[in-house]
Coordinates of C-alpha atoms and ligand atoms in Angstrom, one line a residue:
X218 CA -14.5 -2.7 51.7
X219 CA -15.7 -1.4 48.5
X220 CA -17.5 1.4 49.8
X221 CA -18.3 3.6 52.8
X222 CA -18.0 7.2 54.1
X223 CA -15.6 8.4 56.4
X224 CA -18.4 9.0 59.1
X225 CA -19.9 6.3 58.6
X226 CA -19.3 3.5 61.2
X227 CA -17.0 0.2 59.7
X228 CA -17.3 -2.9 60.1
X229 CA -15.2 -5.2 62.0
X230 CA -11.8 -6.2 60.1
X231 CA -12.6 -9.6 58.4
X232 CA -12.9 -11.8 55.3
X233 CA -16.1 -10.8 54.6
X234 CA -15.9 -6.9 54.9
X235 CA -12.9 -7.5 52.6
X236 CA -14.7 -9.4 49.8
X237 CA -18.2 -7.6 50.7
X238 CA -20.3 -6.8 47.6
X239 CA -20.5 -2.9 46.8
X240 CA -23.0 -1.2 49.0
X241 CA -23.5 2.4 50.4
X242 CA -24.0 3.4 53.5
X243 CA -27.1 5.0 54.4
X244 CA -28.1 8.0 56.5
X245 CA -28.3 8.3 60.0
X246 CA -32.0 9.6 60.8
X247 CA -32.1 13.4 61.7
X248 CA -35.8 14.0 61.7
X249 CA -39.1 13.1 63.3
X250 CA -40.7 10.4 61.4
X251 CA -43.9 8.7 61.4
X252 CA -44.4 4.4 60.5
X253 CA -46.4 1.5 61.3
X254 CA -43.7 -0.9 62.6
X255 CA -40.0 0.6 63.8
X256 CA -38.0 -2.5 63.8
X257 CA -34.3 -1.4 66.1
X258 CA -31.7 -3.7 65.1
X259 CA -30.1 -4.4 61.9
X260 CA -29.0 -7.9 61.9
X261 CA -30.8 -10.8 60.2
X262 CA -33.7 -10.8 62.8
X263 CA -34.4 -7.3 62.4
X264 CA -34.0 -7.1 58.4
X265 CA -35.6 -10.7 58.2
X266 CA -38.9 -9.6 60.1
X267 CA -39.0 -5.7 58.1
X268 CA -38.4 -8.2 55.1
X269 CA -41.1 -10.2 56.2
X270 CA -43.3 -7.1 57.3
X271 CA -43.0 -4.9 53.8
X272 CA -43.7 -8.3 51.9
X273 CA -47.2 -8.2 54.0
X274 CA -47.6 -4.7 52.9
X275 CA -46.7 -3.3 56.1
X276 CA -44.9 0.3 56.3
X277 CA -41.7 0.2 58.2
X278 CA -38.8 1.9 59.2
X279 CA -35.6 0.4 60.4
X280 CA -32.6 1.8 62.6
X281 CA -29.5 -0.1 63.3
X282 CA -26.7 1.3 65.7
X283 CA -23.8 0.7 63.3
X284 CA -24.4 -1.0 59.9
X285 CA -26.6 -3.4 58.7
X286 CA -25.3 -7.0 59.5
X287 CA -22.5 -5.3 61.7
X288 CA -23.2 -7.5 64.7
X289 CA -23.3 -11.8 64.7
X290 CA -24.6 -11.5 61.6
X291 CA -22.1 -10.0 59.1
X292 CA -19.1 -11.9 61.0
X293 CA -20.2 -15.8 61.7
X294 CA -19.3 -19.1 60.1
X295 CA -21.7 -18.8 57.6
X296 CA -23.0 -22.0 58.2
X297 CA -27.0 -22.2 57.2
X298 CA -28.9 -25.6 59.0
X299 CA -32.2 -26.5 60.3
X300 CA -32.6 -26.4 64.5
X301 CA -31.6 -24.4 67.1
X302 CA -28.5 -23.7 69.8
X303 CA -30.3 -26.3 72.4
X304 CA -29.9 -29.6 71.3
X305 CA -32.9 -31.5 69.2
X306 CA -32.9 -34.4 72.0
X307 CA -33.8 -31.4 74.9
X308 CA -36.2 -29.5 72.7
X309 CA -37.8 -32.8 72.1
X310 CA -37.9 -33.8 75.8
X311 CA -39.3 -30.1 76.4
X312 CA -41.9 -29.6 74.5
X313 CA -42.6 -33.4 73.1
X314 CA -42.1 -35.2 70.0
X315 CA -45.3 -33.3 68.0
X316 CA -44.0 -29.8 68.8
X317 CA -40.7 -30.2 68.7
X318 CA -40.9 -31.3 65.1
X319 CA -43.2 -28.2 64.3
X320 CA -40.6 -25.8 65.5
X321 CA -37.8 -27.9 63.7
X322 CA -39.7 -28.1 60.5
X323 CA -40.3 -24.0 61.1
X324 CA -36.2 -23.9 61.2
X325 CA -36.2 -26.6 58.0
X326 CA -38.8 -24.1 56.2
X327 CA -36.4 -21.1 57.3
X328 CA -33.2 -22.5 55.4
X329 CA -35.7 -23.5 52.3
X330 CA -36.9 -19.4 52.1
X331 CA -33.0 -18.2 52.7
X332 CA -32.5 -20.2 49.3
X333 CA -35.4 -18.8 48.3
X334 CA -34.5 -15.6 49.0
X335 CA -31.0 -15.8 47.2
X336 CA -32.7 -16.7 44.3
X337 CA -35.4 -14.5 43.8
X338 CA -33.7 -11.3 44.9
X339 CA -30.5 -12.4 42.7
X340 CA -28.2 -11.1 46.0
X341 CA -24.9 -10.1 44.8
X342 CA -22.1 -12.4 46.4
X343 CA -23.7 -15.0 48.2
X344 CA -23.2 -18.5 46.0
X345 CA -24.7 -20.9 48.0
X346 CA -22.2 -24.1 48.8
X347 CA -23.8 -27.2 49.8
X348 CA -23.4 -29.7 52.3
X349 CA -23.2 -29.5 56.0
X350 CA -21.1 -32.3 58.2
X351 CA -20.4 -33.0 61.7
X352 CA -17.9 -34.9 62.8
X353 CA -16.4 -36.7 66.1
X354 CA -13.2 -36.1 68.0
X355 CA -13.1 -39.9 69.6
X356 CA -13.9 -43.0 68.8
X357 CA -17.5 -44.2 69.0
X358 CA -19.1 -45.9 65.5
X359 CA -22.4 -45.6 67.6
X360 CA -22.5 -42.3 68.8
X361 CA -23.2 -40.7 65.5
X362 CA -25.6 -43.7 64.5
X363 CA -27.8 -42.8 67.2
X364 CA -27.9 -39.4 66.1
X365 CA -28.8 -40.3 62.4
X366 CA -31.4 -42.4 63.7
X367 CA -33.0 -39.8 66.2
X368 CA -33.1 -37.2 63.7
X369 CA -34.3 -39.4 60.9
X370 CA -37.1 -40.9 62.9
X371 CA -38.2 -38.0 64.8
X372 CA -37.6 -35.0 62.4
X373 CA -37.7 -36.6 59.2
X374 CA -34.1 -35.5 58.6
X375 CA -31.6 -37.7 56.6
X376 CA -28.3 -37.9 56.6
X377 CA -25.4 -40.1 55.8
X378 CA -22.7 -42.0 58.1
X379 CA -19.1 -41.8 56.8
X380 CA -16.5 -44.1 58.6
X381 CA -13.3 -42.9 59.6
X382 CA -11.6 -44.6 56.4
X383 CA -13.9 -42.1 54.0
X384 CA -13.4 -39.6 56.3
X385 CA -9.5 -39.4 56.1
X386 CA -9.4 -39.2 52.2
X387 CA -11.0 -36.1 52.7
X388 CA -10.0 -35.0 55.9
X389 CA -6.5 -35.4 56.6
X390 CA -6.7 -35.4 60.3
X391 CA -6.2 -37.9 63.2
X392 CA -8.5 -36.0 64.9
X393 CA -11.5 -37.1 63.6
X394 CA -12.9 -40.3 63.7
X395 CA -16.3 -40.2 61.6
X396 CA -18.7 -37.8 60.0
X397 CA -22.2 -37.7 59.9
X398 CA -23.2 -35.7 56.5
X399 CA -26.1 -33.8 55.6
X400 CA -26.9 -32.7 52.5
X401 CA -29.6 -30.0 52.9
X402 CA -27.2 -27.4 55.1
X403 CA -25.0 -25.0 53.3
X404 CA -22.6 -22.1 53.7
X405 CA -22.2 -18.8 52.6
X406 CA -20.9 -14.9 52.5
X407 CA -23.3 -14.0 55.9
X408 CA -22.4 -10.2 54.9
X409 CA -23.3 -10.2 51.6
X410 CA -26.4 -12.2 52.5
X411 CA -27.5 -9.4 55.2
X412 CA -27.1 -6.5 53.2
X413 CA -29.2 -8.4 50.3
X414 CA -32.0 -8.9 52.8
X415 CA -31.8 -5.2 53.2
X416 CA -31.4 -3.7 50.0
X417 CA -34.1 -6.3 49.0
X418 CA -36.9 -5.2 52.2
X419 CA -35.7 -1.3 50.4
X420 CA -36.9 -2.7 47.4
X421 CA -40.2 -3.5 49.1
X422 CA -40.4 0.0 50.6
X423 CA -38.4 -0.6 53.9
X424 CA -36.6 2.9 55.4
X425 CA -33.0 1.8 57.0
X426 CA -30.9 4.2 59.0
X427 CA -27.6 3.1 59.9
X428 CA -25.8 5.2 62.6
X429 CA -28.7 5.3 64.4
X430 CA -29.1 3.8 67.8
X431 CA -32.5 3.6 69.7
X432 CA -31.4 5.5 72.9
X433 CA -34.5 5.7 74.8
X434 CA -37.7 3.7 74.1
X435 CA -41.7 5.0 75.1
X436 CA -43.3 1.6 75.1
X437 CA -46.2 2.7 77.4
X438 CA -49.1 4.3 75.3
X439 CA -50.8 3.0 72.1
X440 CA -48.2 5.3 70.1
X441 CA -44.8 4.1 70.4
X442 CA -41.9 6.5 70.4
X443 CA -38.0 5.5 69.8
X444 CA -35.6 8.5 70.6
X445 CA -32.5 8.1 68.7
X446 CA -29.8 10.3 68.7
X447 CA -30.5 13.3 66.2
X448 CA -34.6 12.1 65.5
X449 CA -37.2 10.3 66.6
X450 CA -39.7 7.8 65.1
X451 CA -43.3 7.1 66.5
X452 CA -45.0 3.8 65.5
X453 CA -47.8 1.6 66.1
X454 CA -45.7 -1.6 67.2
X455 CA -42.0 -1.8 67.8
X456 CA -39.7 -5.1 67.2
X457 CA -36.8 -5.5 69.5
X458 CA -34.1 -7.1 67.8
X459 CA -30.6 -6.2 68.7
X460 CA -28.9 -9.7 69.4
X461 CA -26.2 -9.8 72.1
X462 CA -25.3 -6.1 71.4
X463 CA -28.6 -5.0 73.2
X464 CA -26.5 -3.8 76.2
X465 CA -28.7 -1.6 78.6
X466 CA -31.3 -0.6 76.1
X467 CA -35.3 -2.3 77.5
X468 CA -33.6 -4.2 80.7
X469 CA -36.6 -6.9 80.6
X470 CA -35.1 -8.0 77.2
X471 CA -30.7 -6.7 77.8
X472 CA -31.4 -9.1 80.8
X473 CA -33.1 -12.2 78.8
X474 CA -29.8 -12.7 77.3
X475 CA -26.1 -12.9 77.8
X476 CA -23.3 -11.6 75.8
X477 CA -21.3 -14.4 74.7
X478 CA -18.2 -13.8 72.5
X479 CA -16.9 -16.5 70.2
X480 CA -13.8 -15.8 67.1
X481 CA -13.3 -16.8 64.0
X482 CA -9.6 -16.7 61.9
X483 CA -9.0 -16.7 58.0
X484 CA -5.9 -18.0 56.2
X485 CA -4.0 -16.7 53.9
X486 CA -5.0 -17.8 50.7
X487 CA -3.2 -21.3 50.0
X488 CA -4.7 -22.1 46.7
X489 CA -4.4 -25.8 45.8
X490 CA -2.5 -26.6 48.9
X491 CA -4.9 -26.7 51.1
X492 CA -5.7 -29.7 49.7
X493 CA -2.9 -31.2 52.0
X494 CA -5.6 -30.5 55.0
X495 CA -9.6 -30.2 52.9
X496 CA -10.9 -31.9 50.3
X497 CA -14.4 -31.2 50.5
X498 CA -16.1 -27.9 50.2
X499 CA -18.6 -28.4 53.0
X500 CA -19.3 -26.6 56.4
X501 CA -17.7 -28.9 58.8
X502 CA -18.1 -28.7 62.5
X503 CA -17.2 -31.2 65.7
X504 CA -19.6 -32.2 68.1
X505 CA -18.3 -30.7 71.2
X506 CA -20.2 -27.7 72.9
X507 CA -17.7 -24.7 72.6
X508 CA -15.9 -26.9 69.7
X509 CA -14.2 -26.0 66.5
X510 CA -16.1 -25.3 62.5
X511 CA -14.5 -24.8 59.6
X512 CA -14.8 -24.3 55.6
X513 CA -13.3 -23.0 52.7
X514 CA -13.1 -20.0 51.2
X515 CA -12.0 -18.1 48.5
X516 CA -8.2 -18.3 46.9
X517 CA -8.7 -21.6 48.9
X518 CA -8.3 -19.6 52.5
X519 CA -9.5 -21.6 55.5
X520 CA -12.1 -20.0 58.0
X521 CA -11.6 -21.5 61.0
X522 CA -13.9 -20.5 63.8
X523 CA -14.1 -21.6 67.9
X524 CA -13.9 -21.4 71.0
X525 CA -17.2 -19.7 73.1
X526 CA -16.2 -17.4 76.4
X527 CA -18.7 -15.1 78.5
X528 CA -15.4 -12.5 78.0
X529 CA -16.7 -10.1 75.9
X530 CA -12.9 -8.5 74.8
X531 CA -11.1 -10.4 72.7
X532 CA -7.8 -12.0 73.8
X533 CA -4.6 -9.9 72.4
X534 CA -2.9 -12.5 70.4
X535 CA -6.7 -13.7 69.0
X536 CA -4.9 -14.4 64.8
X537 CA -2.0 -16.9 66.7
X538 CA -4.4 -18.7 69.4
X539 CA -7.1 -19.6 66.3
X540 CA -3.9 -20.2 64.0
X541 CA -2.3 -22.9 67.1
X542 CA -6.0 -24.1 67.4
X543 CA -6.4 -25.1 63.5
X544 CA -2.9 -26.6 63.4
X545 CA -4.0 -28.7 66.7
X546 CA -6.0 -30.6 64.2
X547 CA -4.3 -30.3 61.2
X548 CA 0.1 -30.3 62.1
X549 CA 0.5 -30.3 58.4
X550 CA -0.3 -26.7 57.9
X551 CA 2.2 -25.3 60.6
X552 CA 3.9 -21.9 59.4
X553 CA 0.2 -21.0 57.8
X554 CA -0.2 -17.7 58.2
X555 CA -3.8 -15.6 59.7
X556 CA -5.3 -13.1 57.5
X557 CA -8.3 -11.8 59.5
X558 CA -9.1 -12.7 62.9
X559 CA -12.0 -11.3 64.3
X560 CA -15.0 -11.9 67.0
X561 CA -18.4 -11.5 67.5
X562 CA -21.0 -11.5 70.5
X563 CA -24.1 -14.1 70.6
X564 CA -26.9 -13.1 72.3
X565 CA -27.4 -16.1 74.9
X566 CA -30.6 -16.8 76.9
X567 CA -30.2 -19.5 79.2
X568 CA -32.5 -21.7 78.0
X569 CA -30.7 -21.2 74.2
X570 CA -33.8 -21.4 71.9
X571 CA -35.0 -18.2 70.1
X572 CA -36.8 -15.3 72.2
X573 CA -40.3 -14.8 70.3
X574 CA -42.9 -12.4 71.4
X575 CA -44.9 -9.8 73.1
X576 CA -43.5 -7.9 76.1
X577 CA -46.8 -5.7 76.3
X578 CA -49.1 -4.8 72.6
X579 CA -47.6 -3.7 69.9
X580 CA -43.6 -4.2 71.5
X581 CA -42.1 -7.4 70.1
X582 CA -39.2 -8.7 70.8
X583 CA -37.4 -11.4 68.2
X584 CA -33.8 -12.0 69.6
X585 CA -31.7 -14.9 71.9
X586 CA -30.7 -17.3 68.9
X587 CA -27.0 -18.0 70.5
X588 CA -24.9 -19.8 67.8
X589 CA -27.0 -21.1 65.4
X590 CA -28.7 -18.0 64.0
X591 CA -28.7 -18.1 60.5
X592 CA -31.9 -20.4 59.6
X593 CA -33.7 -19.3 63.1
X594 CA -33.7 -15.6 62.8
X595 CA -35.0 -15.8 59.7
X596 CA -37.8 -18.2 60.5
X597 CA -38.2 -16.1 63.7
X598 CA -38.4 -12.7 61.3
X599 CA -41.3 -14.5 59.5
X600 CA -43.0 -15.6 62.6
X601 CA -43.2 -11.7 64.3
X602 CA -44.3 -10.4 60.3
X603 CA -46.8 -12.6 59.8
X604 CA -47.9 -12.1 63.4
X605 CA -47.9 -8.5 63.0
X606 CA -49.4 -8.5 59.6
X607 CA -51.8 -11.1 60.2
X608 CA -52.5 -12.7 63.7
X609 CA -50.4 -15.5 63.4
X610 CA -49.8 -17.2 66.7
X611 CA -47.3 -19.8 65.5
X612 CA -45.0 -17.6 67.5
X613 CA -46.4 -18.8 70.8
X614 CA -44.9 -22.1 69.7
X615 CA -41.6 -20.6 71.5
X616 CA -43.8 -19.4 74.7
X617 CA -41.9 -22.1 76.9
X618 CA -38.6 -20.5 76.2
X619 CA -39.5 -16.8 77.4
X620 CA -37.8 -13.8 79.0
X621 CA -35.3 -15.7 82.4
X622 CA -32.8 -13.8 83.6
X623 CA -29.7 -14.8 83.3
X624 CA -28.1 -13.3 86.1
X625 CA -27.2 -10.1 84.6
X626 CA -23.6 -9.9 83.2
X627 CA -21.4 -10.5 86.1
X628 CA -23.0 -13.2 88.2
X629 CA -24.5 -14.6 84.5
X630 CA -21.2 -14.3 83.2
X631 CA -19.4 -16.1 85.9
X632 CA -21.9 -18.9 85.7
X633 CA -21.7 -19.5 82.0
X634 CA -17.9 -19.3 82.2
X635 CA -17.8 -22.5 84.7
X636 CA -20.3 -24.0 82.4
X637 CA -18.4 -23.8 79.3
X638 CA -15.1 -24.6 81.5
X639 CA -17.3 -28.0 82.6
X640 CA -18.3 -28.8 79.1
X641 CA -14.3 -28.2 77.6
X642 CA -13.4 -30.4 80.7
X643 CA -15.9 -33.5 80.0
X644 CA -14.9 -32.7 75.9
X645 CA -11.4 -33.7 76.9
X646 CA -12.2 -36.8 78.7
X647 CA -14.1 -38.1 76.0
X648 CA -11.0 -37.7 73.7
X649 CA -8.7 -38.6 76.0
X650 CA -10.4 -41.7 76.6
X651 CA -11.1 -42.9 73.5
X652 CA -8.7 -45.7 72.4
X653 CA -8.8 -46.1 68.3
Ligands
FAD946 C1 -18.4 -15.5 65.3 C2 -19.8 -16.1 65.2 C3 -20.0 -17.2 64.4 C4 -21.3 -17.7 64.2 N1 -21.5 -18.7 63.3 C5 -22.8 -19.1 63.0 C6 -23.0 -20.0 61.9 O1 -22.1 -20.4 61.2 N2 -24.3 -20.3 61.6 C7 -25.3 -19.8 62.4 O2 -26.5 -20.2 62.1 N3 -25.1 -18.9 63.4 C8 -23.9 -18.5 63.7 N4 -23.7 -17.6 64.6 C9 -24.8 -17.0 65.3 C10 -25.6 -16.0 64.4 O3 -24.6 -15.1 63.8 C11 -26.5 -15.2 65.3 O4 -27.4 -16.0 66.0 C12 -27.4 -14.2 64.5 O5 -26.6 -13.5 63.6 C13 -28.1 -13.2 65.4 O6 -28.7 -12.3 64.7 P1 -29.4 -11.0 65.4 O7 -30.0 -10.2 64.3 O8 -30.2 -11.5 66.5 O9 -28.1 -10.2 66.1 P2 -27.0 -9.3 65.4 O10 -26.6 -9.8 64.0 O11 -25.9 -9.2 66.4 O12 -27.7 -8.0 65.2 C14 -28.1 -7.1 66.2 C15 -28.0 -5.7 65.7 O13 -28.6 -4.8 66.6 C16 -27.9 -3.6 66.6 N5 -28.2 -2.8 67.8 C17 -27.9 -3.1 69.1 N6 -28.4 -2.2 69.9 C18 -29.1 -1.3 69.1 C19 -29.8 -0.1 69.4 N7 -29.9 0.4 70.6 N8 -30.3 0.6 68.3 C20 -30.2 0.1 67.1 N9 -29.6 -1.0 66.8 C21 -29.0 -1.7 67.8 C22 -26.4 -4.0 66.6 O14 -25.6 -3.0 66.1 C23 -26.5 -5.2 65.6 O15 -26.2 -4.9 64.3 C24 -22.4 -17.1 64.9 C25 -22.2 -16.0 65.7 C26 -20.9 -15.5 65.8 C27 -20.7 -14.2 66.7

């Protein structure tokens, strides 16, 4: 990392604290303080809605436990797409065809403001790398044809087939047997892109704390108050957004979601070799549930992330298991050796579309975005500011997918393990019945 104190918290060993762009930690809050809008959480729905808020002219003050973009969102794939964790075919079975497409085009308008947001803050370290491609472990020309044409007619979404001949010239891998490519999705440095959004919402007047965790909330009377650890802050309205690291803090909203863990491994750098394995600089992922993503990055290092468990540790030998798991699909870089391995927690709900709204008025919660978080929690941070700022009910758009419980995290847990376990199982039939 390029800079941080001793006392201040670190972030999690990985590529991107390694290449993060220079930053300074910032204080921990010691006094009583005074704002419109206290926004707990420093991940990209918190910094995306005190973004949103301070561009409305809306005074706020932020507190994150650790540092901002510690959690999911300073450690994913990187990977920046349109839609949601639950699948566009459920979403459009839930809500119907007219809905569905306004909360997808909310996503699409999300991943159009990121770039947005890139540009016109000039953010330090985060080129933006186009292209986004999924691609299938077995053999079925159709399956991904249906796809294109679901998404195409019902979302307006375009994208291109590519049959397993083009897909081996620039995937060297038996694995896969064709690719469905979209051109609008992108990848970046998720760190650097975080700790843009905040220095940019500081720009805008925004006070972050880091160190600073919300340890008791009064949510009852019109004045909100959020005891931290060496302050306080009282506020009009309070936003909830601490991802899958809420633990016990508002139970209502720690029991809304589950804490899933999922990793994520970098090479060592292999330069032009790695052109034995990737020819293309997209984000590539497969099409099973809990199934493998990968891209490059830089000094041609692969990221390589997968696998999705309710065990919230991480397993001992995490570098060697991802390693085994890349070399699964591509043999030809056996003896490659891990750089980083790492892992982060998802906040799950079990319905897996974003958790949008009001609990009582003035406390917000903007959380539950799973594995696909990037584009959502910064459409979701927009929906609470504007909300906030100006009435805006487009959040209640999400008011089918509300507060369940999901069993709290044992019984929850347990459940979501034999769920993944099912899913892995009916993966592995469907490669292991495919013939070409
Ligand atoms: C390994 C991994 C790979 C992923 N890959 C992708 C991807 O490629 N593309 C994509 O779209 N999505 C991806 N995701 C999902 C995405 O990262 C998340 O959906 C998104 O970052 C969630 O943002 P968040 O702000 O809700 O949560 P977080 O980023 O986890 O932030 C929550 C923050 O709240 C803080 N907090 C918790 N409790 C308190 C408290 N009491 N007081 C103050 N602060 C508190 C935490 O310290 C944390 O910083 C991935 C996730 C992981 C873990």
């Amino acid at each position: 990392m390029s800079s941080s104190s001793s006392t201040a918290s670190r972030y999690v060993d990985s590529y991107y604290a390694r290449t993060v762009a220079a930053h300074s930690p910032r204080p921990a809050l010691t006094q009583s303080r005074e704002t419109e809008v206290c926004v707990v959480g420093g991940g990209l729905a918190g910094l995306s809605t005190a973004l949103g808020l301070a561009q409305r002219g809306v005074k706020v003050i932020l507190i994150e436990a650790r540092r901002v973009g510690w959690g999911a969102s300073g450690r994913n794939g990187g990977f920046v797409s349109a839609g949601f964790s639950l699948s566009s075919r459920q979403i459009v079975k839930d809500l119907g065809r007219q809905q569905a497409r306004e909360v997808y085009d909310l996503s699409r308008d999300a991943v159009g403001l990121i770039r947005d947001r890139i540009a016109a803050f000039d953010l330090p370290g985060v080129p933006v790398i186009d292209g986004r491609m999924k691609v299938l472990r077995y053999h079925d020309p159709e399956y991904l044809a249906r796809d294109r044409d679901f998404m195409s007619e019902v979302f307006g979404v375009e994208s291109e087939l590519w049959s397993r001949e083009r897909l081996r010239e620039v995937l060297l891998t038996e694995r896969y047997h064709h690719a469905l490519y979209n051109a609008s999705g992108f990848h970046f440095h998720p760190l650097n892109y975080a700790l843009g959004v905040a220095a940019a919402a500081e720009s805008r007047g925004v006070e972050i704390y880091e160190d600073t965790p919300a340890v008791w909330l009064d949510l009852e009377s019109p004045e909100k108050s959020v005891q931290t650890v060496s302050g306080s802050i009282r506020a009009k309205q309070v936003v909830i957004a601490c991802g899958g690291y809420i633990d016990g803090l508002q139970p209502a909203l720690a029991g809304a979601t589950l804490p899933v863990a999922t990793y994520v491994v970098t090479t060592e750098p292999l330069g032009e070799d790695i052109k034995r394995a990737i020819r293309v600089p997209y984000a590539i992922s497969d099409t099973r549930l809990a199934g493998n993503y990968f891209r490059t990055v830089s000094g041609g290092r692969i990221l390589w992330g997968g696998d999705i468990t309710a065990r919230t540790r991480a397993p001992r030998h995490l570098a060697k298991q991802m390693i085994a798991d890349l070399v699964s699909v591509f043999p030809q870089l056996t003896g490659v050796q891990a750089e980083d391995a790492w892992m982060g927690l998802m906040g799950y709900p079990v319905h897996k579309m974003p958790q949008l709204g009001q609990q009582a008025p003035g406390v917000w919660y903007c959380m539950g975005y799973g594995g696909h978080g990037m584009a959502a929690t910064t459409m979701g941070g927009e929906l609470i500011a504007s909300a906030i700022a100006e009435g805006d009910d487009r959040y209640r758009l999400f008011a089918r997918y509300g507060l369940q419980w999901t069993g709290g995290r044992i019984v929850g847990a347990i459940a979501a393990q034999a769920t993944y376990s099912y899913y892995q199982l009916l993966d592995r039939l469907q490669e292991s019945r495919s013939t070409a």
